[in-house]
Amino acid sequence: MGTTPFDLDALLARVADAPAIHHAHLNHQLVSVLELTGFDRRYVRADGCLLYDDEGRDYLDFLAGFGVFALGRNHPVVKDALVDALDRDLAHLVQFDTPLLAGLLAEELVNRAGGGLSRCFFGNSGAEANETAIKLARRHTGHSRIVYCDHAFHGLTTGALALNGGAEFREGFEPLLPGTAPVPFGDLEALEAELRRGDVAAFVIEPIQGKTVEIATPSYLRGALELCHQHGALLVIDEVQTGLGRTGELFCYQHAGIEPDLVTMAKALSAGFIPVGATLCRDDIWRSTYSSLDRAMVHSSTFGQNTLAAVAGHVFLHVLDEEDLLSNARRTGALLTNGIKQLAGHHDMISDVRGLGLMIGIEFDQPSAAPGKAAFRLLQAMRHGLFSQMVVGPLFNDHRILTQVAADDVNIVKLLPPLVAGPAEVERFVTALDDVLRKARHMGTSTVRLGRDFATRGLKARRKHKS
Ligand code: PLP
């Protein structure tokens, strides 16, 4: 008797139950946040830059799954490659072998990363890529301390969390990895003061901070690399969000013309289909960890070299090249940035527009005129950064555009569109933002009431959690 065919339709038919199931068995607080912000839609289909909900409405996806859908959603060439790989009944995850496709992907990545970074470790996530970098750096230098930046985000496993620049993420989980120290982003003197102690294994930095969209200048990155080497430490560039084309170069550090000692990546590497992450490093660093036959398995990950992830990685790079998406990221990024800057001419609450390629931050400050000015102040007094929620909310609820708030203490909205986005997507976004800010200029009691509701419910949830 054969196995009964699997009925995916029967599972998908339960779409309306998803929030309740999540409330019962997964992250119930996230379900509440989605309800509170009006983000509680049920998506049933996706294509390119668009998501579709169960009522057939389309949503412009300027979040791209936190940056994993660099090629947009369900790219046909990626889908075909994965189906092709499955149809071949390949020998996946034998473990005691040298899987070809993972090897070829490593070769491809190191060739594109620059001459000296000749070794590659595959894991499953950005956090794991950074954990790997921490271990490799410690072993190679014989030092233990890791320096990171204020506002940094490198993942939420306990090692990566010890490099997190936001206290709210760490609260209740400490003690974390000992021997980590924050420095202000962009401050070479502060970095040197830490390095001078002579016990630092690595300085880990995002070339553009995901939390604030602050950009590391080329001279800062060059200075950091030099200082690290002067003091026997390594420079780790976390390209989990900025890497793989997002900023218009394959890796963001390439804008600065440097070659770091280690580079971490994840997110877009499998075009969003299979969890994967990678850590690249120099040969001498690698050999310190894998220093003898006994140590061949000293750092590994069961799913690390899995064939489907490797296929996804190859096809991701193939589409990136074929569609010239680095150029498109630069072109569309410039169009989007200029469009927003033009809006700043008549919406003075836009205080800054910054980024590279298609990683863009819009910072807001209080408008100069009443009544928006008073409402902005009230929102700020309730909770710092609340105004940006008042932009992200209407962009979504009134215009069906998905974006995110990028900081807790300042008002920054971050845009991470798929790298395939073009003029039509830019126009939809800029027109929508214009409308949202025009209304915000006249925002009055209803917006403030909404903000107060959001702030107080958020606070209550925190208190409940603490008790
Ligand atoms: N590093 C950076 C710069 C990130 O933006 C993220 C996730 O957003 C991570 C690390 C963690 O990646 P993951 O969620 O895959 O562990």
Short mmCIF file of C-alpha atoms and ligand atoms in Angstrom, two decimals:
data_model
loop_
_atom_site.label_atom_id
_atom_site.label_comp_id
_atom_site.label_asym_id
_atom_site.label_seq_id
_atom_site.Cartn_x
_atom_site.Cartn_y
_atom_site.Cartn_z
CA MET A 1 0.00 0.00 0.00
CA GLY A 2 1.44 3.38 -1.05
CA THR A 3 1.62 6.41 1.22
CA THR A 4 -1.41 8.69 0.89
CA PRO A 5 -0.45 11.85 -1.02
CA PHE A 6 0.29 14.78 1.23
CA ASP A 7 -2.51 17.38 1.20
CA LEU A 8 -0.97 20.85 1.42
CA ASP A 9 -4.31 22.41 0.43
CA ALA A 10 -5.87 21.11 3.63
CA LEU A 11 -3.26 22.98 5.70
CA LEU A 12 -3.45 26.18 3.66
CA ALA A 13 -7.26 26.20 3.98
CA ARG A 14 -6.78 27.00 7.69
CA VAL A 15 -5.33 30.45 6.93
CA ALA A 16 -7.94 32.20 9.10
CA ASP A 17 -6.78 30.19 12.14
CA ALA A 18 -3.15 31.32 11.89
CA PRO A 19 -3.26 34.23 14.41
CA ALA A 20 -5.04 32.12 17.05
CA ILE A 21 -2.59 29.27 16.59
CA HIS A 22 0.33 31.66 16.91
CA HIS A 23 -1.26 33.19 19.98
CA ALA A 24 -1.59 29.78 21.57
CA HIS A 25 1.71 28.19 20.59
CA LEU A 26 4.19 30.73 19.22
CA ASN A 27 4.86 34.39 19.99
CA HIS A 28 1.58 35.66 21.48
CA GLN A 29 3.08 39.10 22.14
CA LEU A 30 3.92 39.53 18.47
CA VAL A 31 0.33 38.63 17.59
CA SER A 32 -0.81 41.43 19.94
CA VAL A 33 1.64 43.93 18.44
CA LEU A 34 0.40 43.10 14.93
CA GLU A 35 -3.22 43.59 16.02
CA LEU A 36 -2.42 46.83 17.80
CA THR A 37 -0.65 48.32 14.79
CA GLY A 38 -3.13 47.04 12.21
CA PHE A 39 -0.42 44.83 10.69
CA ASP A 40 -2.52 41.71 11.30
CA ARG A 41 -3.04 40.63 7.69
CA ARG A 42 -2.86 37.10 6.38
CA TYR A 43 -0.63 36.84 3.36
CA VAL A 44 -1.34 34.03 0.95
CA ARG A 45 0.79 34.81 -2.08
CA ALA A 46 3.84 36.83 -3.07
CA ASP A 47 5.49 37.86 -6.30
CA GLY A 48 8.48 40.16 -6.84
CA CYS A 49 8.00 43.31 -4.74
CA LEU A 50 4.39 42.47 -3.87
CA LEU A 51 2.61 40.48 -1.18
CA TYR A 52 -1.08 39.55 -1.45
CA ASP A 53 -3.47 38.97 1.45
CA ASP A 54 -6.41 36.59 1.70
CA GLU A 55 -8.73 39.34 0.45
CA GLY A 56 -6.70 39.83 -2.72
CA ARG A 57 -5.12 43.17 -1.71
CA ASP A 58 -1.53 43.84 -2.77
CA TYR A 59 1.19 45.22 -0.47
CA LEU A 60 4.42 46.81 -1.58
CA ASP A 61 7.15 44.99 0.33
CA PHE A 62 9.85 47.49 1.36
CA LEU A 63 10.90 45.19 4.21
CA ALA A 64 11.83 42.17 2.07
CA GLY A 65 11.65 39.80 5.04
CA PHE A 66 14.28 41.94 6.90
CA GLY A 67 16.37 41.90 3.75
CA VAL A 68 16.34 38.26 2.71
CA PHE A 69 14.27 38.74 -0.46
CA ALA A 70 16.88 40.68 -2.38
CA LEU A 71 15.62 39.08 -5.61
CA GLY A 72 12.01 39.79 -4.73
CA ARG A 73 9.66 36.98 -3.83
CA ASN A 74 9.37 33.69 -5.65
CA HIS A 75 11.80 34.48 -8.42
CA PRO A 76 11.01 31.92 -11.16
CA VAL A 77 14.67 31.10 -11.86
CA VAL A 78 15.33 30.39 -8.17
CA LYS A 79 12.20 28.25 -7.87
CA ASP A 80 13.14 26.24 -10.97
CA ALA A 81 16.67 25.65 -9.67
CA LEU A 82 15.42 24.39 -6.31
CA VAL A 83 12.81 22.11 -7.89
CA ASP A 84 15.48 20.86 -10.30
CA ALA A 85 17.83 20.09 -7.40
CA LEU A 86 15.08 18.22 -5.53
CA ASP A 87 14.12 16.23 -8.62
CA ARG A 88 17.67 14.93 -8.95
CA ASP A 89 17.59 12.99 -5.66
CA LEU A 90 21.04 14.28 -4.74
CA ALA A 91 22.96 12.92 -1.74
CA HIS A 92 22.27 15.66 0.83
CA LEU A 93 24.12 16.05 4.13
CA VAL A 94 26.15 12.85 4.08
CA GLN A 95 28.44 14.68 6.56
CA PHE A 96 31.50 12.45 6.01
CA ASP A 97 32.02 13.79 2.47
CA THR A 98 32.99 16.93 0.56
CA PRO A 99 29.70 18.18 -0.94
CA LEU A 100 30.40 19.68 -4.34
CA LEU A 101 27.82 22.44 -4.44
CA ALA A 102 28.78 23.86 -1.02
CA GLY A 103 32.42 23.79 -2.14
CA LEU A 104 31.63 25.62 -5.36
CA LEU A 105 29.59 28.22 -3.47
CA ALA A 106 32.50 28.80 -1.07
CA GLU A 107 34.82 29.19 -4.08
CA GLU A 108 32.43 31.69 -5.66
CA LEU A 109 32.05 33.74 -2.48
CA VAL A 110 35.75 33.94 -1.67
CA ASN A 111 36.55 34.92 -5.27
CA ARG A 112 34.07 37.77 -5.05
CA ALA A 113 35.08 38.88 -1.54
CA GLY A 114 38.68 39.80 -2.36
CA GLY A 115 42.03 38.02 -2.60
CA GLY A 116 42.86 37.36 1.03
CA LEU A 117 39.56 35.94 2.28
CA SER A 118 40.06 32.41 1.02
CA ARG A 119 38.18 30.32 3.59
CA CYS A 120 34.45 29.91 4.19
CA PHE A 121 32.36 28.41 6.97
CA PHE A 122 28.67 27.74 6.28
CA GLY A 123 26.06 27.91 9.04
CA ASN A 124 22.37 28.66 9.21
CA SER A 125 21.90 32.28 10.20
CA GLY A 126 23.47 35.67 10.67
CA ALA A 127 23.88 35.11 14.38
CA GLU A 128 25.68 31.82 13.78
CA ALA A 129 27.96 33.49 11.24
CA ASN A 130 28.94 36.02 13.92
CA GLU A 131 29.37 33.35 16.61
CA THR A 132 31.75 31.65 14.21
CA ALA A 133 33.69 34.88 13.68
CA ILE A 134 34.03 35.34 17.46
CA LYS A 135 35.43 31.83 17.88
CA LEU A 136 37.82 32.07 14.92
CA ALA A 137 39.11 35.46 16.11
CA ARG A 138 39.64 34.30 19.69
CA ARG A 139 41.51 31.20 18.66
CA HIS A 140 43.70 33.03 16.16
CA THR A 141 44.70 35.97 18.32
CA GLY A 142 44.79 34.20 21.67
CA HIS A 143 42.89 37.21 23.00
CA SER A 144 39.39 37.04 24.43
CA ARG A 145 37.76 40.47 24.36
CA ILE A 146 35.41 41.56 21.57
CA VAL A 147 34.67 45.23 20.90
CA TYR A 148 31.41 46.31 19.27
CA CYS A 149 29.53 49.54 18.58
CA ASP A 150 26.72 51.37 20.36
CA HIS A 151 23.39 50.50 18.69
CA ALA A 152 24.95 47.43 17.06
CA PHE A 153 22.86 44.42 16.10
CA HIS A 154 24.65 41.15 15.36
CA GLY A 155 21.97 38.57 16.23
CA LEU A 156 20.28 37.27 19.35
CA THR A 157 22.16 34.10 20.36
CA THR A 158 24.04 34.64 23.61
CA GLY A 159 27.42 35.38 21.99
CA ALA A 160 26.00 37.72 19.35
CA LEU A 161 23.72 39.25 21.98
CA ALA A 162 26.80 40.17 24.02
CA LEU A 163 27.64 42.47 21.08
CA ASN A 164 24.21 44.07 20.99
CA GLY A 165 24.16 47.81 21.52
CA GLY A 166 20.59 47.94 22.86
CA ALA A 167 19.96 47.22 26.55
CA GLU A 168 16.34 46.20 25.86
CA PHE A 169 17.51 43.07 24.03
CA ARG A 170 19.86 41.97 26.81
CA GLU A 171 17.65 42.55 29.83
CA GLY A 172 17.05 39.33 31.75
CA PHE A 173 19.44 37.23 29.68
CA GLU A 174 22.71 38.22 31.34
CA PRO A 175 25.41 37.24 32.08
CA LEU A 176 26.23 36.82 28.40
CA LEU A 177 29.61 36.15 26.78
CA PRO A 178 32.09 37.88 29.12
CA GLY A 179 34.72 40.30 27.89
CA THR A 180 32.81 42.42 25.42
CA ALA A 181 32.95 46.22 25.31
CA PRO A 182 30.98 48.86 23.41
CA VAL A 183 32.49 51.91 21.70
CA PRO A 184 30.67 54.80 20.05
CA PHE A 185 30.10 54.20 16.33
CA GLY A 186 32.55 56.22 14.24
CA ASP A 187 34.93 56.98 17.11
CA LEU A 188 38.46 55.77 16.36
CA GLU A 189 39.90 57.19 19.58
CA ALA A 190 37.48 55.17 21.69
CA LEU A 191 38.29 52.09 19.64
CA GLU A 192 42.01 52.62 20.11
CA ALA A 193 41.55 53.02 23.87
CA GLU A 194 40.01 49.55 24.00
CA LEU A 195 42.55 48.01 21.62
CA ARG A 196 45.48 49.46 23.57
CA ARG A 197 44.72 47.07 26.41
CA GLY A 198 46.21 44.40 24.15
CA ASP A 199 43.61 41.74 24.92
CA VAL A 200 41.11 42.35 22.10
CA ALA A 201 40.45 39.49 19.67
CA ALA A 202 38.17 41.40 17.32
CA PHE A 203 36.30 44.59 16.58
CA VAL A 204 32.92 43.62 15.07
CA ILE A 205 31.05 46.25 13.08
CA GLU A 206 28.15 46.66 10.65
CA PRO A 207 29.27 48.95 7.80
CA ILE A 208 25.78 50.46 7.94
CA GLN A 209 24.04 49.98 11.26
CA GLY A 210 20.74 48.18 10.86
CA LYS A 211 19.30 49.94 13.90
CA THR A 212 20.07 53.54 12.96
CA VAL A 213 21.13 53.36 9.32
CA GLU A 214 24.33 55.19 10.34
CA ILE A 215 27.01 54.68 7.69
CA ALA A 216 30.62 53.88 8.58
CA THR A 217 32.76 56.24 6.51
CA PRO A 218 35.55 54.72 4.40
CA SER A 219 38.14 56.51 6.52
CA TYR A 220 36.64 55.12 9.74
CA LEU A 221 36.70 51.57 8.36
CA ARG A 222 40.26 51.99 7.08
CA GLY A 223 41.35 53.47 10.40
CA ALA A 224 39.64 50.66 12.33
CA LEU A 225 41.41 48.01 10.25
CA GLU A 226 44.78 49.68 10.78
CA LEU A 227 44.27 50.07 14.53
CA CYS A 228 43.11 46.46 14.90
CA HIS A 229 46.26 45.23 13.19
CA GLN A 230 48.51 47.54 15.22
CA HIS A 231 47.12 46.01 18.41
CA GLY A 232 46.94 42.34 17.40
CA ALA A 233 43.18 42.29 16.86
CA LEU A 234 41.03 41.37 13.85
CA LEU A 235 38.39 43.38 12.03
CA VAL A 236 35.10 41.52 11.53
CA ILE A 237 32.66 43.16 9.14
CA ASP A 238 29.08 42.01 9.67
CA GLU A 239 27.50 42.08 6.21
CA VAL A 240 24.42 40.10 7.23
CA GLN A 241 22.16 42.98 6.26
CA THR A 242 24.38 45.12 4.05
CA GLY A 243 25.97 42.30 2.07
CA LEU A 244 25.15 40.52 -1.16
CA GLY A 245 24.24 43.56 -3.19
CA ARG A 246 22.02 45.56 -0.85
CA THR A 247 24.21 48.68 -0.97
CA GLY A 248 25.13 48.50 -4.67
CA GLU A 249 28.39 46.57 -4.13
CA LEU A 250 28.44 42.87 -3.39
CA PHE A 251 29.81 43.71 0.06
CA CYS A 252 29.46 47.11 1.64
CA TYR A 253 33.12 47.18 2.79
CA GLN A 254 34.05 47.24 -0.90
CA HIS A 255 32.84 50.87 -1.03
CA ALA A 256 35.70 51.65 1.38
CA GLY A 257 38.31 49.75 -0.64
CA ILE A 258 39.39 47.65 2.34
CA GLU A 259 39.71 43.93 2.94
CA PRO A 260 38.70 42.98 6.47
CA ASP A 261 40.00 39.91 8.29
CA LEU A 262 36.61 38.23 8.56
CA VAL A 263 33.24 38.87 6.90
CA THR A 264 29.88 37.47 7.93
CA MET A 265 26.75 37.18 5.78
CA ALA A 266 23.36 35.43 5.70
CA LYS A 267 19.88 36.76 4.80
CA ALA A 268 19.91 37.17 0.98
CA LEU A 269 22.41 34.35 0.38
CA SER A 270 19.70 31.79 -0.33
CA ALA A 271 17.32 34.33 -1.92
CA GLY A 272 15.14 33.83 1.14
CA PHE A 273 14.35 30.15 0.61
CA ILE A 274 16.71 28.15 2.84
CA PRO A 275 18.30 29.32 6.11
CA VAL A 276 22.01 29.85 5.47
CA GLY A 277 24.86 31.97 6.71
CA ALA A 278 28.56 32.19 5.94
CA THR A 279 31.75 33.45 7.57
CA LEU A 280 34.71 34.22 5.33
CA CYS A 281 38.24 34.66 6.64
CA ARG A 282 41.91 34.53 5.77
CA ASP A 283 43.71 31.20 5.54
CA ASP A 284 45.97 31.83 8.56
CA ILE A 285 42.95 32.63 10.76
CA TRP A 286 41.22 29.47 9.57
CA ARG A 287 44.26 27.30 10.20
CA SER A 288 44.48 28.44 13.81
CA THR A 289 41.11 26.80 14.50
CA TYR A 290 41.48 23.79 12.19
CA SER A 291 45.06 23.23 13.27
CA SER A 292 45.28 19.43 13.40
CA LEU A 293 43.41 16.28 12.35
CA ASP A 294 41.99 16.07 15.86
CA ARG A 295 40.41 19.47 15.40
CA ALA A 296 38.74 18.78 12.04
CA MET A 297 35.27 18.94 13.62
CA VAL A 298 36.04 21.50 16.31
CA HIS A 299 33.63 23.98 14.76
CA SER A 300 30.79 22.70 12.58
CA SER A 301 27.06 22.85 12.03
CA THR A 302 24.82 19.95 10.99
CA PHE A 303 22.94 21.81 8.27
CA GLY A 304 25.84 24.09 7.32
CA GLN A 305 26.84 22.66 3.97
CA ASN A 306 23.39 21.56 2.91
CA THR A 307 22.92 21.15 -0.80
CA LEU A 308 19.64 23.04 -1.17
CA ALA A 309 21.12 26.10 0.54
CA ALA A 310 24.14 25.84 -1.74
CA VAL A 311 21.93 25.62 -4.84
CA ALA A 312 19.98 28.62 -3.61
CA GLY A 313 23.26 30.51 -3.07
CA HIS A 314 24.46 29.72 -6.59
CA VAL A 315 21.20 30.70 -8.22
CA PHE A 316 21.06 33.87 -6.08
CA LEU A 317 24.46 34.99 -7.44
CA HIS A 318 23.44 33.94 -10.96
CA VAL A 319 20.31 36.13 -10.91
CA LEU A 320 22.22 38.99 -9.25
CA ASP A 321 24.65 38.96 -12.19
CA GLU A 322 22.16 38.24 -14.98
CA GLU A 323 19.81 41.03 -13.94
CA ASP A 324 22.68 43.37 -13.04
CA LEU A 325 21.11 43.99 -9.67
CA LEU A 326 24.10 45.79 -8.17
CA SER A 327 23.58 48.54 -10.75
CA ASN A 328 19.86 48.41 -10.16
CA ALA A 329 20.33 48.78 -6.40
CA ARG A 330 22.44 51.89 -7.03
CA ARG A 331 20.04 53.30 -9.64
CA THR A 332 16.81 52.63 -7.76
CA GLY A 333 18.43 53.66 -4.48
CA ALA A 334 19.39 57.04 -5.97
CA LEU A 335 15.87 57.50 -7.37
CA LEU A 336 14.29 56.66 -4.03
CA THR A 337 16.69 58.82 -2.03
CA ASN A 338 16.21 61.78 -4.37
CA GLY A 339 12.43 61.35 -4.30
CA ILE A 340 12.42 61.43 -0.50
CA LYS A 341 14.84 64.36 -0.41
CA GLN A 342 12.47 66.30 -2.68
CA LEU A 343 9.67 65.61 -0.22
CA ALA A 344 11.88 67.04 2.52
CA GLY A 345 11.57 70.39 0.72
CA HIS A 346 7.94 70.70 1.78
CA HIS A 347 7.87 68.34 4.78
CA ASP A 348 10.42 69.75 7.19
CA MET A 349 9.89 66.88 9.63
CA ILE A 350 12.24 64.88 7.35
CA SER A 351 15.54 65.78 8.98
CA ASP A 352 17.81 63.33 7.14
CA VAL A 353 17.75 60.75 4.35
CA ARG A 354 20.76 58.45 4.35
CA GLY A 355 21.93 55.08 3.15
CA LEU A 356 23.64 53.33 0.29
CA GLY A 357 21.95 51.54 -2.58
CA LEU A 358 18.70 50.08 -1.32
CA MET A 359 19.32 50.36 2.40
CA ILE A 360 17.81 53.72 3.25
CA GLY A 361 16.93 55.45 6.51
CA ILE A 362 14.58 58.41 6.83
CA GLU A 363 15.01 60.35 10.05
CA PHE A 364 12.25 62.62 11.36
CA ASP A 365 12.28 65.57 13.71
CA GLN A 366 9.54 67.87 14.89
CA PRO A 367 7.90 69.99 12.16
CA SER A 368 8.29 73.75 12.44
CA ALA A 369 4.59 74.62 12.39
CA ALA A 370 1.53 73.90 14.52
CA PRO A 371 -0.47 71.71 14.96
CA GLY A 372 1.96 68.99 13.87
CA LYS A 373 4.73 70.42 16.06
CA ALA A 374 2.74 70.11 19.29
CA ALA A 375 1.52 66.63 18.41
CA PHE A 376 5.08 65.52 17.59
CA ARG A 377 6.29 66.77 20.99
CA LEU A 378 3.50 64.98 22.77
CA LEU A 379 4.30 61.74 20.99
CA GLN A 380 8.00 62.15 21.84
CA ALA A 381 7.13 62.75 25.48
CA MET A 382 5.09 59.53 25.56
CA ARG A 383 7.79 57.45 24.03
CA HIS A 384 10.92 58.33 22.07
CA GLY A 385 10.70 57.19 18.47
CA LEU A 386 6.90 56.99 18.53
CA PHE A 387 6.50 59.36 15.59
CA SER A 388 8.22 56.90 13.25
CA GLN A 389 5.53 54.38 14.24
CA MET A 390 3.00 57.01 13.16
CA VAL A 391 4.62 56.99 9.70
CA VAL A 392 5.04 53.23 9.33
CA GLY A 393 1.43 52.64 10.46
CA PRO A 394 -0.35 54.81 7.85
CA LEU A 395 2.10 53.77 5.12
CA PHE A 396 0.83 50.29 5.77
CA ASN A 397 -2.80 50.83 6.70
CA ASP A 398 -3.60 53.57 4.16
CA HIS A 399 -1.19 52.69 1.34
CA ARG A 400 -0.39 49.02 1.86
CA ILE A 401 3.38 49.56 1.99
CA LEU A 402 5.42 47.49 4.42
CA THR A 403 8.34 49.31 6.11
CA GLN A 404 9.87 49.24 9.58
CA VAL A 405 10.85 51.46 12.48
CA ALA A 406 14.62 51.23 12.78
CA ALA A 407 15.43 52.60 16.22
CA ASP A 408 13.87 52.88 19.65
CA ASP A 409 15.20 56.24 20.75
CA VAL A 410 15.14 58.28 17.54
CA ASN A 411 12.56 58.52 14.76
CA ILE A 412 13.96 56.50 11.87
CA VAL A 413 12.03 54.56 9.25
CA LYS A 414 14.11 52.05 7.31
CA LEU A 415 13.54 50.91 3.73
CA LEU A 416 14.90 47.59 2.47
CA PRO A 417 13.18 47.07 -0.89
CA PRO A 418 14.04 44.04 -3.00
CA LEU A 419 16.98 44.83 -5.30
CA VAL A 420 14.65 44.27 -8.28
CA ALA A 421 12.58 47.35 -7.34
CA GLY A 422 12.38 50.08 -9.99
CA PRO A 423 10.72 53.42 -10.82
CA ALA A 424 7.14 52.14 -10.37
CA GLU A 425 7.84 51.01 -6.79
CA VAL A 426 9.69 54.25 -6.03
CA GLU A 427 6.78 56.31 -7.29
CA ARG A 428 4.24 54.35 -5.23
CA PHE A 429 6.34 54.82 -2.11
CA VAL A 430 7.13 58.52 -2.57
CA THR A 431 3.50 59.38 -3.35
CA ALA A 432 2.38 57.48 -0.25
CA LEU A 433 4.99 59.08 2.02
CA ASP A 434 3.97 62.51 0.75
CA ASP A 435 0.37 61.78 1.72
CA VAL A 436 1.30 60.36 5.14
CA LEU A 437 3.49 63.37 5.99
CA ARG A 438 0.92 65.87 4.73
CA LYS A 439 -1.58 64.33 7.14
CA ALA A 440 1.03 64.16 9.91
CA ARG A 441 1.64 67.91 9.53
CA HIS A 442 -1.98 68.42 10.48
CA MET A 443 -2.02 65.61 12.97
CA GLY A 444 -4.02 66.37 16.01
CA THR A 445 -5.82 64.62 18.77
CA SER A 446 -6.69 61.43 16.89
CA THR A 447 -3.04 60.67 16.06
CA VAL A 448 -1.93 61.52 19.57
CA ARG A 449 -4.68 59.31 20.98
CA LEU A 450 -3.48 56.48 18.76
CA GLY A 451 0.11 57.07 19.89
CA ARG A 452 -0.90 57.16 23.54
CA ASP A 453 -2.83 53.93 23.14
CA PHE A 454 0.18 52.31 21.50
CA ALA A 455 2.61 53.60 24.13
CA THR A 456 0.49 52.65 27.14
CA ARG A 457 -0.40 49.20 25.85
CA GLY A 458 3.27 48.63 25.13
CA LEU A 459 4.18 49.69 28.65
CA LYS A 460 1.50 47.49 30.19
CA ALA A 461 2.77 44.51 28.27
CA ARG A 462 6.30 45.20 29.56
CA ARG A 463 5.09 45.49 33.16
CA LYS A 464 3.09 42.30 32.87
CA HIS A 465 6.11 40.54 31.50
CA LYS A 466 8.30 41.72 34.40
CA SER A 467 5.86 40.62 37.12
N1 PLP B 1 23.77 40.90 11.87
C1 PLP B 1 23.03 41.86 11.31
C2 PLP B 1 23.70 43.11 10.81
C3 PLP B 1 21.65 41.72 11.18
O1 PLP B 1 20.93 42.67 10.63
C4 PLP B 1 21.05 40.53 11.66
C5 PLP B 1 19.61 40.33 11.58
O2 PLP B 1 18.83 41.21 11.32
C6 PLP B 1 21.86 39.56 12.24
C7 PLP B 1 23.22 39.77 12.33
C8 PLP B 1 21.28 38.30 12.76
O3 PLP B 1 20.88 37.49 11.70
P1 PLP B 1 19.92 36.25 11.99
O4 PLP B 1 18.59 36.82 12.38
O5 PLP B 1 19.89 35.50 10.68
O6 PLP B 1 20.54 35.46 13.09
#
